Amino acid sequence: MIFRRKKERIVKEVTILGAGYAGLRALRALQEKQGSFHITLVDQNDYHYEATCLHEVAAGTQPKEKITFPIKDVVKGSTTFIQDCVQAIDTEKQEITLANNAPLHYDYLIVSLGFRSETFGIPGAKEDALQMVNIETAEKIHQHILAMMAKYKETKDKNYLKLVVCGAGFTGIELVGSLVEARPRYAKIAGVQPEEIEIYCVEAAPSILPMFNDDLTNYCLSYLDKWQVKLMTGKAIKAIKPNTVVYQDGKEDTDLAELQAATIIWTTGVSGSEVITKSGFSERRGRVMVNEDLTDPNHANVYLIGDVSAVMDKESNRPYPTTAQIATKMGAHAGENILRQLAGQAPTPFTYQSQGSVASIGNTHAFGVVGKGSKPMKGYPASVVKKMIENKSLLELGGFKEVMAKGRFDLYH
Ligand SMILES: Cc1cc2nc3c(=O)[nH]c(=O)nc-3n(C[C@H](O)[C@H](O)[C@H](O)COP(=O)(O)OP(=O)(O)OC[C@H]3O[C@@H](n4cnc5c(N)ncnc54)[C@H](O)[C@@H]3O)c2cc1C
């Protein structure tokens, strides 16, 4: 599609798919400059959500309104926003198929469609466990937990009081922390003492959070222990059946045991959007190994950023972990590279230096490493840093208005 303005200037069409961390940061970079281009932003929702806080909505410790803001608040100038679901991308025709609107043509494309839950083909994981991938699924988890507590009150069946988190990675541990925080409220509904609500976390690896040093991991473990969380490491999940986790409990594949619970939440890992898989990109688990400038190896006008891309860390010789932090940096870089291409210049390579990572366990406890030197931090100071990171991200994507409305200022506890 070629748009012609009054002076017959040829206007290039820049399309951004996905208004998450990567997409909104790219939008900001592009909107900051004026030129012969028009931007179309597509998202299935009319709001942006902070995916890093989904566990809080799932546990019910934050309402969805606290971690969302309307996309229209950040759409400026002549940018068009289309609320629709992207079905597929045809990189040869330079066309995007949408569920409810006519196909879109692009000259430059930014694909930032984010993550989906990875079940690794484990039977029943998709059907019989609750997923936590967006606002809708996070709210579903919360409503489910409340309904199970009410059922316990009615039936006195203890399985209704059991909450199982599958996976003790960053997301699983953060979710466990929020469930612990919400436990007194659940207990009130069920009519029991908070400690009667049993929280399990089942993990295949022999230990948790290998990216942190022993001191930080032990800090986390000591709290899980204090909160009577039943951490089951070295237990590979083999199947999920209705209200049942089947796991390996011994050396042989056939040494199986079952854990019964009415709430089973799946957080073992993520892969990139299925649109990537369906659209014929050269991908693995929904992620494309992009060029140094973040473009698709086969198309210099297609950028893949955030959780749909893999960028090699030359130091470790492994791709960087997919995080909101790197997604935001990629967004800024992709936006700037398209501006360079529009000006007839070559795009530049993306460089990245992690600023660290901090995991929260509930609202008032956190631990992790911060700054370029990866300085270890735990407890109250780490929890303040975590909230400041979230506020900074909100400022970058939504501006001052959203920070004032949705920011985390409950720093003293
Ligand atoms: C509970 C949890 C805690 C986390 N904690 C941290 C943390 O502390 N620090 C950190 O750095 N990272 C964290 N992460 C990871 C981080 O959230 C992701 O890496 C990040 O969200 C990726 O950003 P993105 O822009 O690529 O995708 P997303 O944020 O997932 O955005 C994708 C966007 O695309 C839209 N979309 C998807 N499919 C379609 C479609 N077919 N059509 C139209 N629109 C579509 C979605 O609505 C969404 O707006 C956490 C993740 C989770 C789940």
Coordinates of C-alpha atoms and ligand atoms in Angstrom, one line a residue:
M1 CA 0.0 0.0 0.0
I2 CA 1.4 3.4 -1.0
F3 CA 0.1 6.4 0.7
R4 CA 0.4 9.7 -1.2
R5 CA 0.2 12.9 0.7
K6 CA -0.7 16.3 -0.8
K7 CA 2.8 17.0 -2.2
E8 CA 2.9 13.6 -4.0
R9 CA 5.6 12.4 -1.7
I10 CA 5.9 8.7 -1.5
V11 CA 5.1 7.6 2.0
K12 CA 6.6 4.3 3.2
E13 CA 4.4 2.1 5.4
V14 CA 6.1 0.9 8.6
T15 CA 4.0 -1.7 10.4
I16 CA 4.5 -2.9 14.0
L17 CA 2.9 -6.1 15.1
G18 CA 2.4 -6.3 18.9
A19 CA 2.2 -3.5 21.5
G20 CA 4.3 -5.2 24.2
Y21 CA 7.6 -4.0 25.5
A22 CA 9.4 -4.3 22.2
G23 CA 6.6 -3.0 20.0
L24 CA 5.8 0.1 22.1
R25 CA 9.4 1.1 22.5
A26 CA 9.9 0.8 18.7
L27 CA 6.8 2.9 18.2
R28 CA 8.2 5.6 20.5
A29 CA 11.5 5.7 18.6
L30 CA 9.7 6.0 15.2
Q31 CA 7.1 8.6 16.5
E32 CA 9.9 10.8 17.8
K33 CA 10.9 11.6 14.2
Q34 CA 8.9 13.0 11.3
G35 CA 9.4 11.8 7.8
S36 CA 7.9 10.3 4.7
F37 CA 6.5 7.3 6.5
H38 CA 3.3 6.2 8.1
I39 CA 3.1 3.8 11.1
T40 CA 0.5 1.1 11.6
L41 CA 0.5 -0.6 15.0
V42 CA -1.5 -3.8 15.4
D43 CA -2.4 -5.6 18.6
Q44 CA -5.2 -8.0 19.6
N45 CA -6.0 -5.9 22.6
D46 CA -6.7 -2.2 23.0
Y47 CA -4.4 -2.0 26.0
H48 CA -0.7 -2.7 26.7
Y49 CA 0.0 -5.0 29.7
E50 CA 3.2 -5.4 31.8
A51 CA 3.8 -9.1 31.2
T52 CA 6.4 -9.0 34.0
C53 CA 3.6 -8.5 36.5
L54 CA 1.1 -11.2 35.2
H55 CA 1.8 -13.4 38.3
E56 CA 0.4 -10.7 40.5
V57 CA -2.9 -10.6 38.5
A58 CA -3.0 -14.4 38.6
A59 CA -2.6 -14.5 42.4
G60 CA -4.9 -11.5 42.8
T61 CA -2.4 -9.3 44.6
Q62 CA -2.8 -6.6 41.9
P63 CA -5.9 -5.8 39.8
K64 CA -5.4 -5.9 36.0
E65 CA -6.0 -2.1 35.8
K66 CA -2.7 -1.6 37.7
I67 CA -0.6 -3.3 35.1
T68 CA -2.3 -2.1 31.9
F69 CA -2.9 1.1 30.0
P70 CA -4.8 2.0 26.9
I71 CA -2.7 1.8 23.7
K72 CA -4.5 5.0 22.4
D73 CA -2.6 6.9 25.1
V74 CA 0.7 6.4 23.3
V75 CA -0.4 6.5 19.6
K76 CA 0.6 9.9 18.3
G77 CA 0.4 12.0 15.1
S78 CA -0.7 10.1 12.0
T79 CA 0.0 6.6 13.4
T80 CA -2.9 4.2 12.8
F81 CA -3.8 1.6 15.5
I82 CA -5.7 -1.5 14.5
Q83 CA -7.1 -3.8 17.1
D84 CA -7.0 -7.2 15.5
C85 CA -5.4 -10.6 15.8
V86 CA -2.4 -11.3 13.4
Q87 CA -2.9 -14.6 11.6
A88 CA 0.2 -14.8 9.4
I89 CA 3.0 -12.8 7.7
D90 CA 3.8 -13.3 4.0
T91 CA 7.3 -11.9 3.7
E92 CA 7.4 -12.3 -0.1
K93 CA 4.2 -10.4 -0.8
Q94 CA 5.0 -8.1 2.2
E95 CA 1.5 -8.7 3.5
I96 CA 0.0 -9.4 6.9
T97 CA -3.2 -11.4 7.3
L98 CA -5.5 -10.3 10.1
A99 CA -8.5 -12.1 11.6
N100 CA -11.1 -9.4 11.0
N101 CA -9.6 -6.7 8.7
A102 CA -8.3 -6.6 5.1
P103 CA -4.7 -7.7 4.6
L104 CA -2.0 -5.0 5.4
H105 CA 0.8 -4.2 3.1
Y106 CA 4.2 -3.0 4.6
D107 CA 7.5 -1.6 3.4
Y108 CA 9.2 -2.1 6.7
L109 CA 7.9 -4.5 9.4
I110 CA 8.6 -4.9 13.1
V111 CA 7.4 -8.3 14.5
S112 CA 7.1 -8.1 18.3
L113 CA 4.3 -10.6 19.0
G114 CA 5.9 -11.9 22.3
F115 CA 5.6 -15.3 23.9
R116 CA 3.3 -18.3 24.3
S117 CA 3.5 -21.1 26.9
E118 CA 5.9 -23.9 26.0
T119 CA 4.6 -27.3 27.1
F120 CA 7.4 -29.4 25.6
G121 CA 4.8 -31.9 24.3
I122 CA 4.0 -33.1 27.8
P123 CA 0.6 -34.8 27.6
G124 CA -2.2 -32.9 29.1
A125 CA -0.1 -29.8 30.0
K126 CA -2.1 -27.6 27.5
E127 CA -5.5 -29.0 28.3
D128 CA -5.4 -29.7 32.1
A129 CA -3.1 -27.0 33.5
L130 CA -3.8 -23.3 33.7
Q131 CA -1.6 -21.2 31.5
M132 CA -0.3 -17.7 32.4
V133 CA 0.5 -15.8 29.2
N134 CA -1.7 -12.7 29.1
I135 CA -4.2 -10.7 31.1
E136 CA -7.1 -13.0 30.2
T137 CA -5.3 -16.2 31.3
A138 CA -3.9 -14.5 34.5
E139 CA -7.4 -13.4 35.5
K140 CA -8.7 -16.9 34.8
I141 CA -6.2 -18.3 37.3
H142 CA -7.3 -15.9 40.0
Q143 CA -11.0 -16.6 39.4
H144 CA -10.2 -20.4 39.4
I145 CA -8.4 -20.2 42.8
L146 CA -11.3 -18.3 44.4
A147 CA -13.8 -20.8 43.0
M148 CA -11.7 -23.7 44.4
M149 CA -11.6 -22.1 47.9
A150 CA -15.4 -21.7 47.8
K151 CA -15.7 -25.4 46.8
Y152 CA -13.5 -26.4 49.8
K153 CA -15.9 -24.6 52.1
E154 CA -18.8 -26.6 50.6
T155 CA -17.1 -30.0 50.3
K156 CA -14.1 -30.1 52.8
D157 CA -12.1 -31.9 50.1
K158 CA -8.5 -30.9 50.8
N159 CA -7.5 -31.0 47.1
Y160 CA -9.4 -27.7 46.7
L161 CA -6.8 -26.1 49.0
K162 CA -3.8 -27.3 47.0
L163 CA -2.1 -25.0 44.5
V164 CA 0.6 -26.5 42.3
V165 CA 3.0 -24.4 40.3
C166 CA 4.7 -26.4 37.6
G167 CA 8.3 -25.1 37.0
A168 CA 10.6 -23.3 39.5
G169 CA 12.1 -20.8 37.0
F170 CA 12.0 -17.0 37.4
T171 CA 8.2 -16.9 36.6
G172 CA 7.3 -19.9 38.7
I173 CA 9.1 -18.6 41.8
E174 CA 7.6 -15.1 41.4
L175 CA 4.2 -16.7 41.1
V176 CA 4.8 -18.8 44.2
G177 CA 5.7 -15.6 46.1
S178 CA 2.5 -13.9 45.1
L179 CA 0.4 -16.9 46.0
V180 CA 2.0 -16.9 49.5
E181 CA 1.1 -13.2 49.8
A182 CA -2.5 -13.9 48.8
R183 CA -2.9 -17.0 51.0
P184 CA -4.6 -15.2 53.9
R185 CA -7.3 -13.9 51.6
Y186 CA -7.8 -17.4 50.0
A187 CA -8.0 -18.8 53.5
K188 CA -10.8 -16.4 54.5
I189 CA -12.9 -17.6 51.6
A190 CA -12.2 -21.3 52.4
G191 CA -12.8 -20.8 56.1
V192 CA -9.4 -22.2 57.1
Q193 CA -6.0 -21.0 58.5
P194 CA -3.6 -19.7 55.8
E195 CA -1.1 -22.5 56.5
E196 CA -3.8 -25.1 55.5
I197 CA -3.5 -23.8 51.9
E198 CA -0.7 -26.0 50.5
I199 CA 1.5 -24.4 47.8
Y200 CA 3.6 -26.8 45.8
C201 CA 6.3 -26.0 43.2
V202 CA 7.4 -29.0 41.0
E203 CA 10.7 -28.7 39.1
A204 CA 12.6 -31.2 37.0
A205 CA 16.1 -29.7 37.7
P206 CA 17.9 -30.6 40.9
S207 CA 18.1 -27.0 42.0
I208 CA 16.4 -23.7 41.3
L209 CA 17.5 -20.4 39.6
P210 CA 21.0 -21.5 38.4
M211 CA 21.7 -17.9 37.2
F212 CA 22.1 -16.7 40.8
N213 CA 24.9 -17.4 43.3
D214 CA 24.4 -19.7 46.2
D215 CA 23.8 -16.9 48.7
L216 CA 20.9 -15.5 46.6
T217 CA 19.4 -18.9 45.9
N218 CA 19.6 -19.8 49.6
Y219 CA 17.9 -16.5 50.5
C220 CA 15.0 -17.5 48.2
L221 CA 15.0 -21.1 49.6
S222 CA 14.9 -19.9 53.2
Y223 CA 11.8 -17.9 52.5
L224 CA 10.1 -20.7 50.6
D225 CA 10.9 -22.9 53.6
K226 CA 9.6 -20.3 56.1
W227 CA 6.4 -20.0 54.1
Q228 CA 6.0 -23.8 54.1
V229 CA 6.1 -24.0 50.3
K230 CA 6.6 -27.6 49.2
L231 CA 9.4 -27.3 46.7
M232 CA 9.8 -30.5 44.8
T233 CA 13.1 -30.4 42.8
G234 CA 14.4 -33.2 40.6
K235 CA 10.8 -34.3 39.8
A236 CA 10.4 -34.2 36.0
I237 CA 6.7 -33.8 35.1
K238 CA 5.6 -36.5 32.7
A239 CA 1.9 -35.7 32.3
I240 CA -0.9 -33.6 33.5
K241 CA -4.3 -35.2 34.0
P242 CA -7.4 -33.5 35.3
N243 CA -6.5 -32.3 38.9
T244 CA -3.3 -34.5 38.8
V245 CA 0.4 -33.9 38.2
V246 CA 2.2 -37.1 37.1
Y247 CA 6.0 -36.8 37.8
Q248 CA 9.1 -39.0 37.8
D249 CA 10.0 -40.0 41.4
G250 CA 13.1 -42.2 41.0
K251 CA 15.8 -43.1 38.6
E252 CA 13.7 -45.0 36.0
D253 CA 11.3 -43.4 33.6
T254 CA 8.7 -45.8 34.9
D255 CA 9.1 -44.6 38.6
L256 CA 6.0 -42.4 38.5
A257 CA 4.1 -40.7 41.3
E258 CA 1.0 -38.5 41.3
L259 CA 0.2 -35.2 43.1
Q260 CA -3.5 -34.4 43.3
A261 CA -4.6 -30.7 43.3
A262 CA -7.5 -28.7 42.0
T263 CA -5.3 -25.9 40.9
I264 CA -2.4 -26.6 38.5
I265 CA -0.5 -23.7 36.9
W266 CA 1.9 -24.2 34.1
T267 CA 5.1 -22.0 34.1
T268 CA 7.8 -24.3 32.8
G269 CA 8.9 -22.0 30.0
V270 CA 7.9 -20.0 27.0
S271 CA 8.5 -19.9 23.2
G272 CA 7.9 -17.2 20.6
S273 CA 4.5 -16.5 19.0
E274 CA 3.0 -19.2 16.9
V275 CA 2.6 -16.6 14.1
I276 CA 6.3 -17.0 13.6
T277 CA 6.0 -20.8 13.2
K278 CA 3.0 -20.5 10.9
S279 CA 4.6 -17.8 8.6
G280 CA 7.6 -19.9 7.4
F281 CA 10.4 -18.1 9.1
S282 CA 13.5 -20.1 9.8
E283 CA 12.8 -20.5 13.5
R284 CA 13.2 -22.7 16.5
R285 CA 10.5 -22.7 19.2
G286 CA 8.9 -19.5 17.6
R287 CA 12.2 -17.6 17.7
V288 CA 14.3 -16.4 14.7
M289 CA 18.1 -16.1 15.0
V290 CA 18.3 -12.6 13.7
N291 CA 21.1 -10.7 12.0
E292 CA 23.3 -8.4 14.1
D293 CA 21.1 -5.5 13.1
L294 CA 17.9 -7.4 14.3
T295 CA 16.6 -8.1 10.8
D296 CA 15.5 -11.5 9.5
P297 CA 18.4 -13.3 7.7
N298 CA 16.3 -13.4 4.6
H299 CA 14.6 -10.0 4.6
A300 CA 16.4 -6.7 5.3
N301 CA 13.0 -4.9 5.8
V302 CA 11.7 -7.3 8.5
Y303 CA 12.8 -6.9 12.1
L304 CA 12.1 -9.5 14.7
I305 CA 12.4 -8.3 18.3
G306 CA 11.6 -9.3 21.8
D307 CA 10.6 -12.8 22.6
V308 CA 10.2 -13.8 18.9
S309 CA 13.9 -13.4 18.3
A310 CA 17.2 -14.9 19.5
V311 CA 20.3 -12.7 19.7
M312 CA 23.7 -14.3 20.3
D313 CA 25.6 -13.3 23.4
K314 CA 29.2 -13.5 22.1
E315 CA 30.6 -13.9 25.6
S316 CA 28.6 -17.0 26.5
N317 CA 28.1 -18.2 22.9
R318 CA 24.4 -18.7 23.8
P319 CA 21.4 -16.5 22.9
Y320 CA 20.5 -13.9 25.6
P321 CA 17.6 -15.0 27.7
T322 CA 14.4 -13.4 26.5
T323 CA 13.4 -10.6 28.9
A324 CA 11.4 -7.4 29.0
Q325 CA 14.7 -5.6 29.4
I326 CA 16.3 -6.8 26.2
A327 CA 12.9 -6.6 24.4
T328 CA 12.7 -2.8 25.2
K329 CA 16.3 -2.2 24.1
M330 CA 15.7 -4.1 20.8
G331 CA 12.5 -2.0 20.2
A332 CA 14.5 1.2 20.4
H333 CA 17.2 -0.2 18.2
A334 CA 14.8 -1.5 15.5
G335 CA 13.0 1.8 15.4
E336 CA 16.2 3.7 14.9
N337 CA 17.5 1.3 12.3
I338 CA 14.3 1.7 10.2
L339 CA 14.8 5.5 10.4
R340 CA 18.3 5.0 9.1
Q341 CA 17.1 2.8 6.3
L342 CA 14.4 5.4 5.4
A343 CA 17.1 8.0 5.2
G344 CA 19.2 5.8 2.9
Q345 CA 21.7 4.7 5.5
A346 CA 22.8 1.2 6.5
P347 CA 21.3 -0.2 9.8
T348 CA 23.7 -0.6 12.7
P349 CA 24.4 -3.7 14.8
F350 CA 22.5 -4.1 18.1
T351 CA 24.7 -4.2 21.2
Y352 CA 23.4 -5.2 24.7
Q353 CA 24.7 -5.0 28.2
S354 CA 22.4 -6.6 30.8
Q355 CA 21.5 -4.3 33.7
G356 CA 20.9 -7.4 35.9
S357 CA 17.8 -9.2 36.9
V358 CA 15.7 -9.1 40.1
A359 CA 13.1 -11.7 41.1
S360 CA 10.4 -10.7 43.5
I361 CA 8.9 -13.2 46.0
G362 CA 5.8 -11.3 47.1
N363 CA 5.5 -7.5 47.3
T364 CA 8.2 -7.0 50.0
H365 CA 10.9 -9.5 49.2
A366 CA 13.2 -9.7 46.2
F367 CA 16.7 -10.9 45.2
G368 CA 18.9 -10.7 42.2
V369 CA 21.9 -8.9 40.6
V370 CA 21.9 -5.3 39.5
G371 CA 24.0 -2.9 37.4
K372 CA 26.7 -3.7 34.8
G373 CA 28.8 -5.3 37.5
S374 CA 25.9 -7.7 38.4
K375 CA 26.1 -6.7 42.1
P376 CA 24.1 -9.2 44.2
M377 CA 21.2 -7.7 46.2
K378 CA 18.5 -9.2 48.4
G379 CA 15.7 -8.3 50.8
Y380 CA 14.1 -4.8 51.1
P381 CA 16.6 -2.9 48.9
A382 CA 16.2 -5.4 46.1
S383 CA 12.4 -5.1 46.4
V384 CA 12.7 -1.3 46.0
V385 CA 15.0 -1.8 43.0
K386 CA 12.5 -4.1 41.4
K387 CA 9.7 -1.5 41.7
M388 CA 12.0 1.2 40.3
I389 CA 12.8 -1.0 37.3
E390 CA 9.0 -1.4 36.7
N391 CA 8.5 2.3 37.0
K392 CA 11.4 3.0 34.6
S393 CA 9.9 0.6 32.0
L394 CA 6.4 2.3 32.5
L395 CA 8.0 5.7 31.9
E396 CA 9.8 4.5 28.7
L397 CA 6.7 2.9 27.2
G398 CA 3.8 4.9 28.6
G399 CA 5.4 8.2 29.6
F400 CA 4.9 10.3 32.8
K401 CA 1.1 10.0 32.8
E402 CA 1.2 6.2 33.1
V403 CA 3.9 6.3 35.8
M404 CA 1.8 8.7 37.9
A405 CA -1.3 6.5 37.4
K406 CA 0.2 3.0 37.6
G407 CA 3.6 3.4 39.1
R408 CA 4.8 1.4 42.2
F409 CA 5.4 3.9 45.0
D410 CA 4.7 1.5 47.9
L411 CA 8.4 1.4 48.6
Y412 CA 8.4 1.5 52.4
H413 CA 7.5 -1.6 54.3
Ligands
LIG1 C1 5.3 -13.7 35.2 C2 6.4 -13.1 34.4 C3 7.4 -12.4 35.0 C4 8.5 -11.9 34.2 N1 9.4 -11.2 34.9 C5 10.4 -10.5 34.2 C6 11.3 -9.7 34.8 O1 11.3 -9.5 36.0 N2 12.2 -9.0 34.0 C7 12.3 -9.2 32.7 O2 13.1 -8.5 32.0 N3 11.4 -10.0 32.0 C8 10.5 -10.7 32.7 N4 9.6 -11.5 32.1 C9 9.7 -11.8 30.6 C10 9.1 -10.7 29.8 O3 7.8 -10.4 30.3 C11 9.1 -11.0 28.4 O4 10.4 -11.3 27.9 C12 8.5 -9.7 27.6 O5 7.2 -9.6 27.9 C13 8.7 -9.9 26.1 O6 8.3 -8.7 25.5 P1 7.7 -8.6 24.0 O7 7.5 -7.2 23.7 O8 8.6 -9.4 23.1 O9 6.4 -9.4 24.1 P2 5.0 -9.2 25.0 O10 5.3 -8.3 26.2 O11 4.5 -10.6 25.3 O12 4.1 -8.4 24.0 C14 3.5 -9.1 22.9 C15 2.3 -8.2 22.4 O13 1.8 -8.9 21.2 C16 0.4 -9.0 21.3 N5 0.1 -10.2 20.5 C17 0.5 -11.4 20.6 N6 0.0 -12.2 19.7 C18 -0.7 -11.4 18.9 C19 -1.5 -11.7 17.7 N7 -1.5 -12.9 17.1 N8 -2.1 -10.6 17.1 C20 -2.0 -9.4 17.6 N9 -1.4 -9.1 18.8 C21 -0.7 -10.1 19.4 C22 0.1 -9.1 22.7 O14 -1.2 -8.7 23.0 C23 1.1 -8.2 23.4 O15 0.7 -6.9 23.5 C24 8.5 -12.1 32.8 C25 7.5 -12.9 32.2 C26 6.5 -13.4 33.0 C27 5.4 -14.1 32.3

